[in-house]
Short mmCIF file of C-alpha atoms in Angstrom, two decimals:
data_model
loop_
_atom_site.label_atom_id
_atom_site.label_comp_id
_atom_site.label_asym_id
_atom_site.label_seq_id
_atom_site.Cartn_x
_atom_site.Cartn_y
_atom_site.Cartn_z
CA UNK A 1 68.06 8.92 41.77
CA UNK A 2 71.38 6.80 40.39
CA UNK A 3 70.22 3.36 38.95
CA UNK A 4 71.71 0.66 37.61
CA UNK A 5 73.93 1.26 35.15
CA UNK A 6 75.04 -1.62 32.37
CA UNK A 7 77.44 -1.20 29.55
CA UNK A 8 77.57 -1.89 26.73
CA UNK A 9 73.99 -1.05 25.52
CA UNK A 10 74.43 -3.02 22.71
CA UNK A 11 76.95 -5.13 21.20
CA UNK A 12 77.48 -7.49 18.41
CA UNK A 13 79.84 -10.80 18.27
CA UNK A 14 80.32 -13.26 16.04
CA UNK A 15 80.05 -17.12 16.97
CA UNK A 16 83.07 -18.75 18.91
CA UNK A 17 84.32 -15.07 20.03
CA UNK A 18 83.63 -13.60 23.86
CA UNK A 19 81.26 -10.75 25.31
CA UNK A 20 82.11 -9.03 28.71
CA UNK A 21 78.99 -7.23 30.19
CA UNK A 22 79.15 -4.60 33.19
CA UNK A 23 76.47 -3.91 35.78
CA UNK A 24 76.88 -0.94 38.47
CA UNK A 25 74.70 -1.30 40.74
CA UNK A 26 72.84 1.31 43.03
CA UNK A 27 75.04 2.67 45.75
CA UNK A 28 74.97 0.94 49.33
CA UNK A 29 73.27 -2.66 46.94
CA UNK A 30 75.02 -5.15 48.31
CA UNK A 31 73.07 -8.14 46.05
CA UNK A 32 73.47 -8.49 42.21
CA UNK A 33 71.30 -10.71 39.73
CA UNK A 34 71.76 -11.50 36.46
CA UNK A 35 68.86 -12.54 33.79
CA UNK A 36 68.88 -13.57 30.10
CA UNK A 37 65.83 -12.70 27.77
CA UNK A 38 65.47 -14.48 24.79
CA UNK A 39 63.33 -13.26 22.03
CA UNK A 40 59.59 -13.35 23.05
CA UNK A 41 60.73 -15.34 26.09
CA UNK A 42 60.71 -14.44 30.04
CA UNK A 43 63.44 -13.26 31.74
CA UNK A 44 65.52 -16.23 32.80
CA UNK A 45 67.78 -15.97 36.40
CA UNK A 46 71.49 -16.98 35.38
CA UNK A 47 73.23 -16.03 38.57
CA UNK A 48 73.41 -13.91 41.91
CA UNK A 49 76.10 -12.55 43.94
CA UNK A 50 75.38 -11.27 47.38
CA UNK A 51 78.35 -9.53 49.16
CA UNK A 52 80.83 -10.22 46.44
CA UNK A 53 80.40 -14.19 46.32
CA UNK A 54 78.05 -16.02 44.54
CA UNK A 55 74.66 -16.99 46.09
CA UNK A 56 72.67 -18.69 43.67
CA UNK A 57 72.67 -20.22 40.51
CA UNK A 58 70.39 -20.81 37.99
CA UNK A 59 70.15 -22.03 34.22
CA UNK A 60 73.98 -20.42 33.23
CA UNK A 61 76.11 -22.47 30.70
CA UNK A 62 79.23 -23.22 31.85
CA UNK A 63 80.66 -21.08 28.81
CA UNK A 64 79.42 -18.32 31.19
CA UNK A 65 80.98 -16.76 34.52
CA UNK A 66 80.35 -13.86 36.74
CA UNK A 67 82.11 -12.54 39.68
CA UNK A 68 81.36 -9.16 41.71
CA UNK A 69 84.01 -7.01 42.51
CA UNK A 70 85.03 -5.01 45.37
CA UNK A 71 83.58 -2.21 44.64
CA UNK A 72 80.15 -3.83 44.10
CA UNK A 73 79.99 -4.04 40.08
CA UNK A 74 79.83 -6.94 38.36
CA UNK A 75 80.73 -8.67 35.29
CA UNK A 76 79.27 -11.43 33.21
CA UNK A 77 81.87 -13.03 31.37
CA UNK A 78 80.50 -15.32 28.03
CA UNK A 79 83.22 -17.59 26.05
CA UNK A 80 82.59 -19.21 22.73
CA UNK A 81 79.35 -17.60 21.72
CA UNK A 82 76.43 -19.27 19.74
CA UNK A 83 73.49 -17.90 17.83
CA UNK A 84 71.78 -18.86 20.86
CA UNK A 85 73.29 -16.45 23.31
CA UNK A 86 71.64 -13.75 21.60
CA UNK A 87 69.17 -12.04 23.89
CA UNK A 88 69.13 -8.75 26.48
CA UNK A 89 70.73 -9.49 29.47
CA UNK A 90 69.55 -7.76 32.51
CA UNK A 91 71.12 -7.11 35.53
CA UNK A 92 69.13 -6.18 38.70
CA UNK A 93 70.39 -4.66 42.35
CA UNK A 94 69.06 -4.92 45.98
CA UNK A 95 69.38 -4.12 49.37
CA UNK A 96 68.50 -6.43 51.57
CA UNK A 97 69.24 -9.48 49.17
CA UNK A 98 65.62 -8.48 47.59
CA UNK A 99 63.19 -8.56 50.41
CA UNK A 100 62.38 -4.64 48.84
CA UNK A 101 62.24 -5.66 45.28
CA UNK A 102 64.82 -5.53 42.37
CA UNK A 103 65.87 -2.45 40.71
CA UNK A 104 66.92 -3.60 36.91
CA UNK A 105 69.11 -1.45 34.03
CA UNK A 106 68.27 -1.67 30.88
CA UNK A 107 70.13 -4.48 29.70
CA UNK A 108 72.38 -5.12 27.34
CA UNK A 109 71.56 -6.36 23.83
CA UNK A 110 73.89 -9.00 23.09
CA UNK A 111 73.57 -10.04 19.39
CA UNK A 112 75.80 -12.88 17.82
CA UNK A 113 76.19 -13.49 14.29
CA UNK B 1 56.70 -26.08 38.58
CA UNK B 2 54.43 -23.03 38.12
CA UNK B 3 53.69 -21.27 41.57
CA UNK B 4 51.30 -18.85 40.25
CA UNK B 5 48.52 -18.78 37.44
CA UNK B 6 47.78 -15.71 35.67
CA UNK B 7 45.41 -15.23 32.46
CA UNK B 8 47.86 -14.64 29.40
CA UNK B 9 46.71 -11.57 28.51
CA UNK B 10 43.59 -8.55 29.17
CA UNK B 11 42.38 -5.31 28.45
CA UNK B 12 41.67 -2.41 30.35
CA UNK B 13 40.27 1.21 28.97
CA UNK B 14 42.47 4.00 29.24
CA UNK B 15 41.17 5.73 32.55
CA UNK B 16 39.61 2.62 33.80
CA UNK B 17 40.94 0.82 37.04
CA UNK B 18 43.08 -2.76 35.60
CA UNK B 19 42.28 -5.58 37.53
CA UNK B 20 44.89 -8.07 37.40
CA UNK B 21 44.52 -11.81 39.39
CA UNK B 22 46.61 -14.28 40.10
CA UNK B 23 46.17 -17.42 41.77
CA UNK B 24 48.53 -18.90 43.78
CA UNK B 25 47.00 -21.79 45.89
CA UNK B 26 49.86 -23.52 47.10
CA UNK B 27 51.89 -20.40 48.62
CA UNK B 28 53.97 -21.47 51.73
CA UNK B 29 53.01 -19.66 54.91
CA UNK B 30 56.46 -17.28 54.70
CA UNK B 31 56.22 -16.70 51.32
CA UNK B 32 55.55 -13.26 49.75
CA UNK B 33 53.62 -11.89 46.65
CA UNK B 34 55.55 -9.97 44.49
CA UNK B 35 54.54 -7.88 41.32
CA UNK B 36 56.79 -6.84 38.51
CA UNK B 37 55.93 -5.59 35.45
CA UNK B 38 58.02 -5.19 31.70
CA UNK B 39 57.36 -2.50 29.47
CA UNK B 40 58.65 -3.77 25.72
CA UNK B 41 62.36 -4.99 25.97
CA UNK B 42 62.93 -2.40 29.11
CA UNK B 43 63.98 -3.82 32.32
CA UNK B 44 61.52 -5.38 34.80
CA UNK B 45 59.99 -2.89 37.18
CA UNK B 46 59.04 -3.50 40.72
CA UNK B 47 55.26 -2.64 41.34
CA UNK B 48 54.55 -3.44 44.87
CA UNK B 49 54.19 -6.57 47.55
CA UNK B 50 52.73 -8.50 50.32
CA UNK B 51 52.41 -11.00 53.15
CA UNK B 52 48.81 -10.79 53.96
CA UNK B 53 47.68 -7.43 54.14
CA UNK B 54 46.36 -5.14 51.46
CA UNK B 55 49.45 -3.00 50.67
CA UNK B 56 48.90 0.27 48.46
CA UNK B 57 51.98 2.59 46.89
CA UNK B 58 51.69 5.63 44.51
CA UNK B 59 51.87 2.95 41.73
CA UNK B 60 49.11 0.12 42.79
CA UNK B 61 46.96 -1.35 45.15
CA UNK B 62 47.59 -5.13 46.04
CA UNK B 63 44.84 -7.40 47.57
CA UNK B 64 45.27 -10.28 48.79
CA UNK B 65 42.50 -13.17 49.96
CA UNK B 66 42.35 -14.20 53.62
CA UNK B 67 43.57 -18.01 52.48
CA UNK B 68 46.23 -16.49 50.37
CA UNK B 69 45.62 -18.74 47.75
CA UNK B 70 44.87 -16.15 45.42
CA UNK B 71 46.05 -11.88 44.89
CA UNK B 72 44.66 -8.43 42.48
CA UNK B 73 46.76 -5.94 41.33
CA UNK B 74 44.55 -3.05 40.92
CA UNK B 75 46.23 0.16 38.48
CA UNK B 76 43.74 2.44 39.86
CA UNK B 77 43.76 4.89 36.47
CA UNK B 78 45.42 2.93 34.03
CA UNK B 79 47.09 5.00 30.87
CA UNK B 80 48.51 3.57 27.90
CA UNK B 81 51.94 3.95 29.87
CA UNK B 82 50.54 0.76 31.97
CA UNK B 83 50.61 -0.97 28.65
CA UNK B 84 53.15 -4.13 29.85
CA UNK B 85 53.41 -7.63 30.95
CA UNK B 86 52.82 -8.16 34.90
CA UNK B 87 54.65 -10.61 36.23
CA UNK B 88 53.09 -12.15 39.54
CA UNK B 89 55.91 -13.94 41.69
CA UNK B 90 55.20 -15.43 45.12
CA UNK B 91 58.86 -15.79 47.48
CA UNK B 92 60.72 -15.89 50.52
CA UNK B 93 61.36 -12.72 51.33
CA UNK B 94 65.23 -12.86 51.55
CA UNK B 95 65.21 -15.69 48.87
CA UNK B 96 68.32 -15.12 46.56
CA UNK B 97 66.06 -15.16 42.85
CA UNK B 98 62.92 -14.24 41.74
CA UNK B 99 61.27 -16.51 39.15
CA UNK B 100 59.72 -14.82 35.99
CA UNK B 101 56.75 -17.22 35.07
CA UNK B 102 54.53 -16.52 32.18
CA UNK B 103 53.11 -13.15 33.46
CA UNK B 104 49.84 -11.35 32.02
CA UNK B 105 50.43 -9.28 28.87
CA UNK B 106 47.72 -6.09 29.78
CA UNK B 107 46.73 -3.95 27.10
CA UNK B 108 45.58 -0.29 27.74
CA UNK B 109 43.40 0.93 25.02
CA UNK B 110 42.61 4.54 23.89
#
């Protein structure tokens, strides 16, 4: 069964530069959520898009943005990175906006130095 | 403001059926329990949920007290592939996020 799929897997940027991530969701998802993990911390929610506009917002700097696309994917843009932003990323799909549960890639490890 | 308690962390023999609580006294009448769990630095996995009724899938059994206030995941034959945090999460049903509290790091052992 297709999953969601986010590239790059891993990815290293030094301070002050900028990090795209991609998510693809599941075919026929029409809800997309985005989460930062910290080291040894929870997943935190940054932002959701449900039907290509944004839905809900959580704890995202404003060095951050996201949009979804027409074709469902999404991208989490980061400017002017800091030592902080290092962390996975997750993105997660739905049907339904979530009533069924999340289904979440892998993430992206996003290490600045 | 937490909406759910769990303990930080058990254990559970390999074979043996994991018990997992959570407490979540002041759940809202159209509010669902959700279970998650994270296998080390993997993505979050969706285990099962409920209203009110027990609810069972090929991955866990969920039960859930008459007041709601509180819930049990139960692995039924847990292997050292259970070995995760479980992340219980109460919602709206159609609520936009879900809210990763601190979840209940379960340890399977040989």
């Amino acid at each position: 069964a297709a999953g969601v799929i986010q590239s790059p897997r891993h990815l290293i940027k030094e301070k002050r530069e900028t990090a795209t991530l991609k998510c693809y969701p599941i075919p026929r998802h029409d809800t997309v959520y985005w989460y930062q993990q910290g080291p040894g911390q929870d997943p935190q929610f940054l932002i959701s898009f449900y039907e290509k506009m944004q839905s809900d917002k959580g704890s995202i700097p404003d060095r951050f943005s996201a949009q979804q696309f027409s074709d469902y994917h999404s991208e989490l843009n980061m400017s002017s990175l800091e030592l902080g932003d290092s962390a996975l990323y997750f993105c997660a799909s739905s049907p339904d906006r979530g009533a069924w549960g999340y289904t979440f890639g892998s993430g992206t490890r996003l290490t600045v130095v | 403001d937490a909406k759910t308690t769990q303990p930080p962390s058990m254990d559970c023999a390999e074979g043996r059926a994991a018990n997992l609580p959570c407490n979540h006294s002041t759940i809202s009448g159209n509010e669902y329990v959700y279970w998650y769990r994270q296998i080390h630095s993997q993505g979050p996995q969706y285990i099962i949920h409920g209203l009110k009724n027990n609810e069972t899938n090929e991955m866990a059994s969920l039960i859930i007290t008459e007041d709601r206030k509180s819930s049990t995941l139960i692995l039924p034959h847990a292997t050292l592939r259970d070995t995760a945090v479980y992340y219980c999460i109460v919602r709206v049903r159609r609520d936009d996020k879900i809210i990763f509290g601190k979840g209940t790091r379960l340890h399977i052992l040989p």
